Amino acid sequence: MSSIESQVTPKTLSHPYRWDWIAAILLIGMMQSLGGRLTATEWVNNIEITLILSFWGCVAGLVLGISNFSSLGVLFFSSVYGLFTISRQLGLILGSGIEWAERLVSLWGRYKVSIHAIINQESVTDPLLFLTIVSMIVWVVSVYTGVALVRQRRVWRVVLPGAIGIMVINTYSYQDDISARFLAFYIFLILFLVARLYYLDRREDWQQMRISVPFHISFDLLIGAVLTSALLVIVAWNTPTAVKEFTSAEETWDRIITPFKSATDRLDNVFAALKSSVGFVRVGGVKGYYGDDIQLGLGIPQTDDLIFTIEVPNILTTEPRYYWRARYYDSYQDGRWTNAKIKTQMMRPDEFDISLTTYNAPWEANIKVTTHIPLSTLYAPSQPNWVSRPVELEVNPTQDDFFEIVAMHATPPLMVGEVYEVQVSRSDITIKDLREAGVNYPVWVTNKYLQIPESVGERTKILAEQITSNADTPFDKATAITEYLRDHIEYLDTVSEPPEDVEPIEWMLFDSQQGFCNYYATAEVMMLRSLGIPARFSVGYSQGETSLESAERPALGGNIGEIPGDFMETTGDKIVYFVRANNLHSWPEVFFPAYGWIEFEPTANQRPLLRPLDDEDLDLSSADSEGQGASTDDRFGLDDQLFESEFNIPEDTDSFIGRPDSPIYSFGAFIVVIGLAAVLWWGMRKVRGLPPISIMIEKKLQKSDIPAPYLLQKWARWSSLSAMERAYHSINRSLMFLGETQEPAASPSMRAKSLASQLPSSSDVILELLMEYQNWLYGGQLANVRLSRKLARSIEKQAILEKIRRIFSRST
Amino acid sequence: MSTVQEFSNLLIDNIEKVIIGKRSSVRLIVMGLLSKGHILIEDVPGVGKTMLARSLARSLKCSFNRLQFTPDMLPSDVTGVSIFNQITREFEFRPGPVMSQIVLADEINRATPKTQSALLEAMQEGQVTVDGITHKLPSPFMIMATQNPIEYEGTFPLPEAQLDRFLLRVTLGYPGKRDEVRVLDSQDHHHPLNDLGSVVSVDELLQVQEEVKSIYVAPAVKDYIVDIVRQTRIHQDVYLGGSPRSSLTLFQVGKVRAAMEGREYVLPDDIKAIVEPALVHRIIISPAARLRDLKPERVLEEILGQVPVPGGDLFKKAV
């Protein structure tokens, strides 16, 4: 790619550059004020990246301007570099220490969600799309002005884009003094730059006329320019503004935009992230944040909105089901769970150095979570070891310098569509293991997890002892309590408020005998603790349904949103769980020495949590990997009826494009990219007068002495034809189609007459088209393209019909 | 309907009352008239060349003269002489036969080159110079010269440079059988020429000649004209191709033809129609081709079949 530019315009050769470093610095300053103005709007978080982008864009523009690249080359390199820089900056806002692949995946996920929202005419809550668009505009403007400063001789091309930018920003975000300050600064720089460039221009002339300019004069001129610019700006700012004119201008503007109201309404959706901006983007607006206390509450019915999808490697075939834990609590008092002595610690994925208490857990697995709502607290199945996001960890000290993770809060929070990974340790625990675990509890466990408030009295303890009278081991006791709660407490979405002076748990156990998961779990924890078995209260989501099940199993009815995921046999290497708002759950976790915290399921609307009896069971089930549900059900004594009645698949009412992760989005993105490229190409053609792509390819081939393929030649020829010629070509095409070849020397009228004799029925149409074409081509008259196209279509249609007619008449 | 079309139709219809069945030739002659050019009629005797010229003159109410060329004719026999007037004691110019609006120069190739050139100067300059005094020829001025293509004995064939000055070369040819019968019928009692009245005036003619100039010629058509003429220059069987004046002729006559068709612009078809009369007398066939008895008409036909029409076949690039 040679520098065609400079060869074509000898003027540029004689004065290669009409700029100097002062002009370049002024330009950078101008672009910085554009970025600064944007930052000052505080439209979205992280908008300050525009400052960085405007700087590097400007530098890139200047460098590309100096380079020998043709405009096409400049465009190419600035786009590539811009793409790189913008994605880098956007990736960086996700926080430090994350792997780059993950950053890109997260950004991509967020884009998909935003585009999905736009398509469905919903509000886009994620500011990312806006930030991206703004970044791109800033990048384009700063690169363009950089190139323009070096290569163009017109100052307005350098100063106008940024000025328009600042004006537009001021229109949308009018902050009295900030707007004025940035605009004033920008205009000052403009004046200064104009003065500088004018001086440089003069200097060239002086040099040509052999007038020597001493250095101090140029310095004086510089100072003069600064002072004049400053003076002008100050004078302009202090001139009283005619307020009346502004109001009338506003009215005019209103009149202009009224017809576009519907279009702007739709656009508003795209930028909804801004309107709700300041509050939403910050942590407070993000759902799913569990603080350090929780009330048992009265219950709120939940929707079936998707919260997140979780991808789990399918290696734990006999694992009991997953509980997506947000956090756990250790202290209970009057219907309120809290944590005692929590430490917080910031963690980055690449420096995740914290000593965690480990248990007998041979499996390590990476679990991938895709968010469908903004998330602050990250969810993970039990024993997370590492997470791929920077997080604020809440930890409980155990012993020596070891800790247990209470909760993980992502900083910054995750937006919709982002992805995080959690590494967890799991084990195949059997009932036999748990029975043999013993009661040798460490001190840190007994210190913290046997706490019972005084308000929970003897009654509960007696009830617990009654229930567990036949049980020997802690596991059997926990199982007995679980069974008791499942059998005796009625599940209700919402409960009425317990009386003032009554402990809510006792009231539930002995009086109302109704409740939801929080009550079940708290009751179990309290009863276990009263028996000296350490237990704690965990919150989060239950497993949700899997992609596999919803695809393979028929809906069986029933009303409870849980699917048997236990002992699932799958053929794929991954299982995807869809977790919805109505999977919100809480459950007790019981401590077993060497095995750690084990979940139990006392809530009646959930399926019972079943574990394999012993190692034999484990072997059996893994050997029987082809086995059907029935055999495993039998083995574990699962009641078929229970199974069926609780087995429910929420109907997938989403449309084809309903899910942001459906392939149509990737395809759509591809189309959008192609479309953008086409628009870009078209624009370049218009601006630079480039020939159509086919002709460019043909020329390239010709240059390298490769004969262009016939089809390419035809394409090139076709793309160089005008609309009228294309319409007229229908006559030639029809002639060819009807098997009549014409010499190149045949004039259009000869061809038309020949076709008219072949198609007597449409001879009028043919002659009309001929007239249009001749009037245009030979008569120099304006073409009626629309009419001609219509005529051409009709002719071609007639030709095809005629051809068909001939085929049939020949065969009969 | 444009006035040019009206005018030419009136004229042609009128002439056709006398010259039966030769509409295309008559049209060509009218084209020559409207292009302010001169016509070379090449044909055997007795097909109505003189009648054609006379009926044209009558239809226009123009002055008409006939010049029968013989080898002993002198230039002054064409242009006129200055005679000493005894009474006024001055030389007086006696105009020759060329000093009329329509001149029929019969068998032009029988005159000596000297006499021929006197006529040709008049054709080209629109004036004659006798004894150093220049006399302007009347307007409109049109010469219709005839040549006999059969008899060459005792003739002085016109040099190419002079043939080039004739705008069109027209042949009449024998009439068809029916037409010939109609000729007999029409002359049963008296010659129809005697009944022929004028249908258009000289003023109208001049006006129409101006009007023709406004006809539009698209760049594509100009290209086509030049393509054709250039092709005559590189054709292997052609010894001497068309001059730029040939291109100019196609350009002018093309405009006239378009106007006569009632069109405001020239089509390639107009050019195609006039290539033969406009070029056939201007190209010289190479000796080898002449031995094969190749006629220039045939060469032009071949060229017309080769040169692509711009805007015709869009997928073939022009030569």
Tab-separated table of C-alpha atoms in Angstrom, chain A residues 439-726:
chain	number	residue	atom	x	y	z
A	439	VAL	CA	-19.079	-36.548	67.584
A	440	ASN	CA	-15.525	-35.350	67.898
A	441	TYR	CA	-16.369	-31.710	67.164
A	442	PRO	CA	-13.569	-29.099	66.997
A	443	VAL	CA	-13.704	-26.314	69.525
A	444	TRP	CA	-14.418	-23.562	66.981
A	445	VAL	CA	-17.520	-25.491	65.950
A	446	THR	CA	-18.899	-26.076	69.381
A	447	ASN	CA	-18.126	-22.478	70.320
A	448	LYS	CA	-20.175	-21.013	67.617
A	449	TYR	CA	-22.702	-23.455	66.277
A	450	LEU	CA	-24.374	-24.669	69.440
A	451	GLN	CA	-25.763	-21.246	70.380
A	452	ILE	CA	-29.453	-21.240	71.340
A	453	PRO	CA	-31.313	-18.111	72.440
A	454	GLU	CA	-32.879	-18.293	75.856
A	455	SER	CA	-36.263	-17.670	74.338
A	456	VAL	CA	-36.125	-21.095	72.727
A	457	GLY	CA	-36.868	-23.108	75.801
A	458	GLU	CA	-37.193	-26.624	77.156
A	459	ARG	CA	-40.241	-27.415	75.021
A	460	THR	CA	-38.187	-27.531	71.889
A	461	LYS	CA	-35.465	-29.612	73.468
A	462	ILE	CA	-37.988	-32.109	74.766
A	463	LEU	CA	-39.630	-32.335	71.378
A	464	ALA	CA	-36.249	-32.911	69.779
A	465	GLU	CA	-35.393	-35.639	72.226
A	466	GLN	CA	-38.765	-37.289	71.663
A	467	ILE	CA	-38.293	-37.279	67.940
A	468	THR	CA	-34.756	-38.670	68.139
A	469	SER	CA	-35.342	-41.198	70.866
A	470	ASN	CA	-34.685	-44.075	68.488
A	471	ALA	CA	-31.683	-42.504	66.798
A	472	ASP	CA	-28.093	-43.126	67.850
A	473	THR	CA	-25.862	-41.121	65.605
A	474	PRO	CA	-26.049	-37.372	64.858
A	475	PHE	CA	-26.909	-38.253	61.278
A	476	ASP	CA	-29.872	-40.374	62.317
A	477	LYS	CA	-31.015	-37.685	64.693
A	478	ALA	CA	-30.825	-35.036	62.005
A	479	THR	CA	-32.668	-37.313	59.621
A	480	ALA	CA	-35.374	-37.965	62.195
A	481	ILE	CA	-35.878	-34.258	62.826
A	482	THR	CA	-35.941	-33.607	59.108
A	483	GLU	CA	-38.576	-36.287	58.643
A	484	TYR	CA	-40.595	-34.939	61.553
A	485	LEU	CA	-40.612	-31.410	60.128
A	486	ARG	CA	-41.497	-32.624	56.667
A	487	ASP	CA	-44.384	-34.623	58.077
A	488	HIS	CA	-45.792	-32.246	60.661
A	489	ILE	CA	-45.287	-28.734	59.417
A	490	GLU	CA	-47.473	-27.524	56.591
A	491	TYR	CA	-45.744	-25.582	53.865
A	492	LEU	CA	-47.113	-22.136	53.114
A	493	ASP	CA	-45.684	-19.423	50.881
A	494	THR	CA	-46.556	-16.754	53.398
A	495	VAL	CA	-47.322	-16.974	57.080
A	496	SER	CA	-49.239	-14.729	59.373
A	497	GLU	CA	-47.315	-12.795	61.953
A	498	PRO	CA	-46.599	-14.718	65.166
A	499	PRO	CA	-47.852	-13.087	68.399
A	500	GLU	CA	-45.579	-10.459	69.941
A	501	ASP	CA	-44.338	-12.295	72.998
A	502	VAL	CA	-43.854	-15.713	71.473
A	503	GLU	CA	-40.648	-17.082	70.014
A	504	PRO	CA	-41.490	-17.577	66.331
A	505	ILE	CA	-39.933	-21.037	66.104
A	506	GLU	CA	-41.751	-22.396	69.110
A	507	TRP	CA	-44.949	-20.831	67.877
A	508	MET	CA	-44.486	-22.576	64.562
A	509	LEU	CA	-43.538	-25.947	66.066
A	510	PHE	CA	-46.306	-26.113	68.629
A	511	ASP	CA	-49.071	-23.724	67.569
A	512	SER	CA	-49.383	-22.795	63.935
A	513	GLN	CA	-47.465	-25.728	62.491
A	514	GLN	CA	-47.129	-23.789	59.271
A	515	GLY	CA	-44.201	-22.085	57.646
A	516	PHE	CA	-41.776	-21.856	54.791
A	517	CYS	CA	-38.161	-22.749	54.365
A	518	ASN	CA	-36.759	-20.200	56.811
A	519	TYR	CA	-38.937	-21.676	59.596
A	520	TYR	CA	-38.212	-25.265	58.700
A	521	ALA	CA	-34.492	-24.672	58.564
A	522	THR	CA	-34.366	-22.586	61.738
A	523	ALA	CA	-36.437	-25.130	63.628
A	524	GLU	CA	-34.151	-27.945	62.575
A	525	VAL	CA	-31.041	-25.970	63.475
A	526	MET	CA	-32.491	-25.094	66.882
A	527	MET	CA	-33.546	-28.627	67.672
A	528	LEU	CA	-30.205	-30.068	66.582
A	529	ARG	CA	-28.310	-27.517	68.616
A	530	SER	CA	-30.445	-28.355	71.643
A	531	LEU	CA	-29.240	-31.940	71.200
A	532	GLY	CA	-25.610	-30.788	71.022
A	533	ILE	CA	-25.273	-31.254	67.308
A	534	PRO	CA	-23.695	-28.229	65.620
A	535	ALA	CA	-25.740	-26.795	62.803
A	536	ARG	CA	-26.129	-23.531	60.920
A	537	PHE	CA	-28.626	-21.699	58.734
A	538	SER	CA	-27.835	-21.179	55.051
A	539	VAL	CA	-29.598	-19.060	52.453
A	540	GLY	CA	-29.499	-19.105	48.705
A	541	TYR	CA	-31.243	-20.967	45.949
A	542	SER	CA	-32.209	-24.575	45.508
A	543	GLN	CA	-30.973	-26.468	42.525
A	544	GLY	CA	-33.437	-25.371	39.837
A	545	GLU	CA	-34.270	-27.382	36.755
A	546	THR	CA	-31.718	-28.726	34.353
A	547	SER	CA	-31.622	-28.253	30.647
A	548	LEU	CA	-31.396	-32.013	30.272
A	549	GLU	CA	-34.566	-32.762	32.134
A	550	SER	CA	-36.657	-30.078	30.610
A	551	ALA	CA	-35.632	-31.390	27.228
A	552	GLU	CA	-36.189	-35.102	27.840
A	553	ARG	CA	-38.908	-35.599	30.354
A	554	PRO	CA	-42.537	-34.890	29.730
A	555	ALA	CA	-44.357	-32.515	32.006
A	556	LEU	CA	-46.181	-34.503	34.641
A	557	GLY	CA	-48.131	-31.744	36.296
A	558	GLY	CA	-47.769	-30.913	39.939
A	559	ASN	CA	-47.203	-27.553	41.447
A	560	ILE	CA	-43.834	-27.483	43.064
A	561	GLY	CA	-40.925	-26.157	41.172
A	562	GLU	CA	-38.290	-28.759	41.757
A	563	ILE	CA	-37.078	-31.589	39.652
A	564	PRO	CA	-35.301	-34.676	40.856
A	565	GLY	CA	-31.729	-33.983	40.036
A	566	ASP	CA	-30.329	-36.590	42.409
A	567	PHE	CA	-28.321	-39.414	40.996
A	568	MET	CA	-28.967	-38.110	37.605
A	569	GLU	CA	-27.458	-40.037	34.796
A	570	THR	CA	-26.400	-37.908	31.944
A	571	THR	CA	-24.459	-38.487	28.821
A	572	GLY	CA	-23.111	-34.970	28.282
A	573	ASP	CA	-20.096	-33.712	30.155
A	574	LYS	CA	-21.972	-30.711	31.454
A	575	ILE	CA	-25.244	-30.090	33.211
A	576	VAL	CA	-26.863	-26.691	33.079
A	577	TYR	CA	-29.155	-25.625	35.911
A	578	PHE	CA	-31.670	-22.854	35.414
A	579	VAL	CA	-32.272	-21.150	38.729
A	580	ARG	CA	-35.337	-18.957	39.027
A	581	ALA	CA	-36.556	-16.503	41.610
A	582	ASN	CA	-38.962	-19.069	43.041
A	583	ASN	CA	-36.030	-21.318	43.803
A	584	LEU	CA	-35.155	-18.946	46.633
A	585	HIS	CA	-34.491	-21.163	49.597
A	586	SER	CA	-32.893	-21.676	52.982
A	587	TRP	CA	-31.764	-24.879	54.599
A	588	PRO	CA	-29.940	-26.234	57.624
A	589	GLU	CA	-26.369	-27.449	57.425
A	590	VAL	CA	-25.106	-29.925	59.995
A	591	PHE	CA	-21.479	-30.366	60.933
A	592	PHE	CA	-19.878	-33.791	60.652
A	593	PRO	CA	-16.245	-34.127	61.662
A	594	ALA	CA	-14.006	-34.751	58.663
A	595	TYR	CA	-16.846	-34.128	56.245
A	596	GLY	CA	-17.750	-30.577	57.150
A	597	TRP	CA	-21.109	-28.997	56.652
A	598	ILE	CA	-23.790	-31.262	55.178
A	599	GLU	CA	-27.143	-29.989	53.921
A	600	PHE	CA	-30.481	-31.397	55.081
A	601	GLU	CA	-33.848	-30.765	53.575
A	602	PRO	CA	-36.658	-30.309	56.105
A	603	THR	CA	-38.845	-28.086	53.934
A	604	ALA	CA	-41.893	-30.042	52.919
A	605	ASN	CA	-42.359	-28.641	49.442
A	606	GLN	CA	-38.888	-29.755	48.421
A	607	ARG	CA	-38.056	-33.274	47.470
A	608	PRO	CA	-36.401	-35.261	50.238
A	609	LEU	CA	-32.645	-35.163	50.009
A	610	LEU	CA	-31.384	-38.697	49.536
A	611	ARG	CA	-27.858	-39.919	49.913
A	612	PRO	CA	-26.349	-43.244	48.920
A	613	LEU	CA	-26.308	-45.742	51.748
A	614	ASP	CA	-22.704	-46.834	51.496
A	615	ASP	CA	-19.852	-47.306	49.060
A	616	GLU	CA	-21.582	-50.254	47.449
A	617	ASP	CA	-24.374	-47.976	46.518
A	618	LEU	CA	-21.879	-45.621	45.018
A	619	ASP	CA	-20.355	-48.379	42.957
A	620	LEU	CA	-23.713	-49.646	41.896
A	621	SER	CA	-24.949	-46.378	40.693
A	622	SER	CA	-21.799	-45.584	38.819
A	623	ALA	CA	-21.720	-49.048	37.259
A	624	ASP	CA	-25.359	-48.695	36.350
A	625	SER	CA	-24.812	-45.590	34.384
A	626	GLU	CA	-27.233	-46.784	31.705
A	627	GLY	CA	-29.869	-47.522	34.270
A	628	GLN	CA	-33.222	-45.830	34.226
A	629	GLY	CA	-34.760	-43.681	36.897
A	630	ALA	CA	-36.930	-46.508	38.177
A	631	SER	CA	-34.064	-48.731	39.272
A	632	THR	CA	-32.374	-45.966	41.216
A	633	ASP	CA	-35.678	-44.959	42.689
A	634	ASP	CA	-36.246	-48.480	43.920
A	635	ARG	CA	-32.830	-48.743	45.396
A	636	PHE	CA	-33.257	-45.653	47.473
A	637	GLY	CA	-36.821	-46.387	48.333
A	638	LEU	CA	-38.115	-43.307	46.635
A	639	ASP	CA	-41.835	-43.220	46.601
A	640	ASP	CA	-42.890	-43.231	42.990
A	641	GLN	CA	-45.989	-41.260	43.644
A	642	LEU	CA	-44.163	-38.637	45.576
A	643	PHE	CA	-41.687	-38.520	42.799
A	644	GLU	CA	-44.305	-37.897	40.230
A	645	SER	CA	-46.402	-35.474	42.154
A	646	GLU	CA	-43.451	-33.297	42.965
A	647	PHE	CA	-41.997	-33.540	39.562
A	648	ASN	CA	-42.819	-30.477	37.670
A	649	ILE	CA	-41.340	-28.766	34.683
A	650	PRO	CA	-42.146	-25.157	34.272
A	651	GLU	CA	-43.245	-24.648	30.734
A	652	ASP	CA	-40.773	-22.905	28.564
A	653	THR	CA	-42.872	-20.065	27.315
A	654	ASP	CA	-39.951	-18.149	25.905
A	655	SER	CA	-39.873	-17.576	22.208
A	656	PHE	CA	-37.066	-18.751	20.035
A	657	ILE	CA	-35.124	-15.609	20.684
A	658	GLY	CA	-36.228	-15.553	24.249
A	659	ARG	CA	-33.048	-16.675	25.860
A	660	PRO	CA	-30.091	-14.402	25.564
A	661	ASP	CA	-27.819	-17.373	25.083
A	662	SER	CA	-29.685	-18.811	22.115
A	663	PRO	CA	-27.534	-19.110	18.986
A	664	ILE	CA	-29.632	-16.551	17.192
A	665	TYR	CA	-27.838	-13.879	19.175
A	666	SER	CA	-24.441	-14.912	17.930
A	667	PHE	CA	-25.889	-15.047	14.479
A	668	GLY	CA	-27.528	-11.671	14.989
A	669	ALA	CA	-24.264	-10.207	16.171
A	670	PHE	CA	-22.578	-11.602	13.078
A	671	ILE	CA	-25.211	-10.013	10.880
A	672	VAL	CA	-24.833	-6.732	12.722
A	673	VAL	CA	-21.066	-6.809	12.215
A	674	ILE	CA	-21.486	-7.564	8.514
A	675	GLY	CA	-24.089	-4.836	8.285
A	676	LEU	CA	-21.797	-2.342	9.992
A	677	ALA	CA	-18.993	-3.288	7.650
A	678	ALA	CA	-21.302	-2.800	4.693
A	679	VAL	CA	-22.452	0.573	5.948
A	680	LEU	CA	-18.866	1.587	6.578
A	681	TRP	CA	-17.905	0.466	3.090
A	682	TRP	CA	-20.816	2.258	1.552
A	683	GLY	CA	-19.947	5.418	3.435
A	684	MET	CA	-16.345	5.185	2.338
A	685	ARG	CA	-17.440	4.760	-1.218
A	686	LYS	CA	-19.596	7.829	-1.001
A	687	VAL	CA	-16.933	9.899	0.698
A	688	ARG	CA	-13.889	8.702	-1.137
A	689	GLY	CA	-15.542	7.873	-4.434
A	690	LEU	CA	-14.305	4.315	-4.308
A	691	PRO	CA	-15.482	1.921	-6.997
A	692	PRO	CA	-17.679	-1.047	-6.071
A	693	ILE	CA	-15.911	-3.928	-4.393
A	694	SER	CA	-16.227	-6.211	-7.417
A	695	ILE	CA	-14.408	-3.739	-9.601
A	696	MET	CA	-11.723	-3.302	-6.985
A	697	ILE	CA	-11.138	-7.054	-6.870
A	698	GLU	CA	-11.047	-7.184	-10.629
A	699	LYS	CA	-8.492	-4.406	-10.780
A	700	LYS	CA	-6.334	-6.037	-8.146
A	701	LEU	CA	-6.388	-9.233	-10.181
A	702	GLN	CA	-5.537	-7.359	-13.329
A	703	LYS	CA	-2.591	-5.733	-11.618
A	704	SER	CA	-1.242	-9.089	-10.620
A	705	ASP	CA	-1.908	-10.470	-14.114
A	706	ILE	CA	-4.455	-13.002	-13.016
A	707	PRO	CA	-7.354	-13.305	-15.425
A	708	ALA	CA	-10.528	-12.475	-13.552
A	709	PRO	CA	-13.069	-15.298	-13.496
A	710	TYR	CA	-16.000	-14.852	-15.808
A	711	LEU	CA	-18.492	-14.476	-13.007
A	712	LEU	CA	-16.408	-11.814	-11.320
A	713	GLN	CA	-16.167	-9.927	-14.584
A	714	LYS	CA	-19.901	-10.069	-14.951
A	715	TRP	CA	-20.398	-8.989	-11.377
A	716	ALA	CA	-17.980	-6.096	-11.807
A	717	ARG	CA	-19.740	-5.029	-14.941
A	718	TRP	CA	-23.127	-5.330	-13.299
A	719	SER	CA	-22.127	-3.312	-10.273
A	720	SER	CA	-20.895	-0.530	-12.512
A	721	LEU	CA	-24.256	-0.275	-14.254
A	722	SER	CA	-26.706	2.432	-13.340
A	723	ALA	CA	-30.272	1.752	-12.313
A	724	MET	CA	-31.609	2.574	-15.767
A	725	GLU	CA	-29.112	0.301	-17.428
A	726	ARG	CA	-30.103	-2.484	-15.090
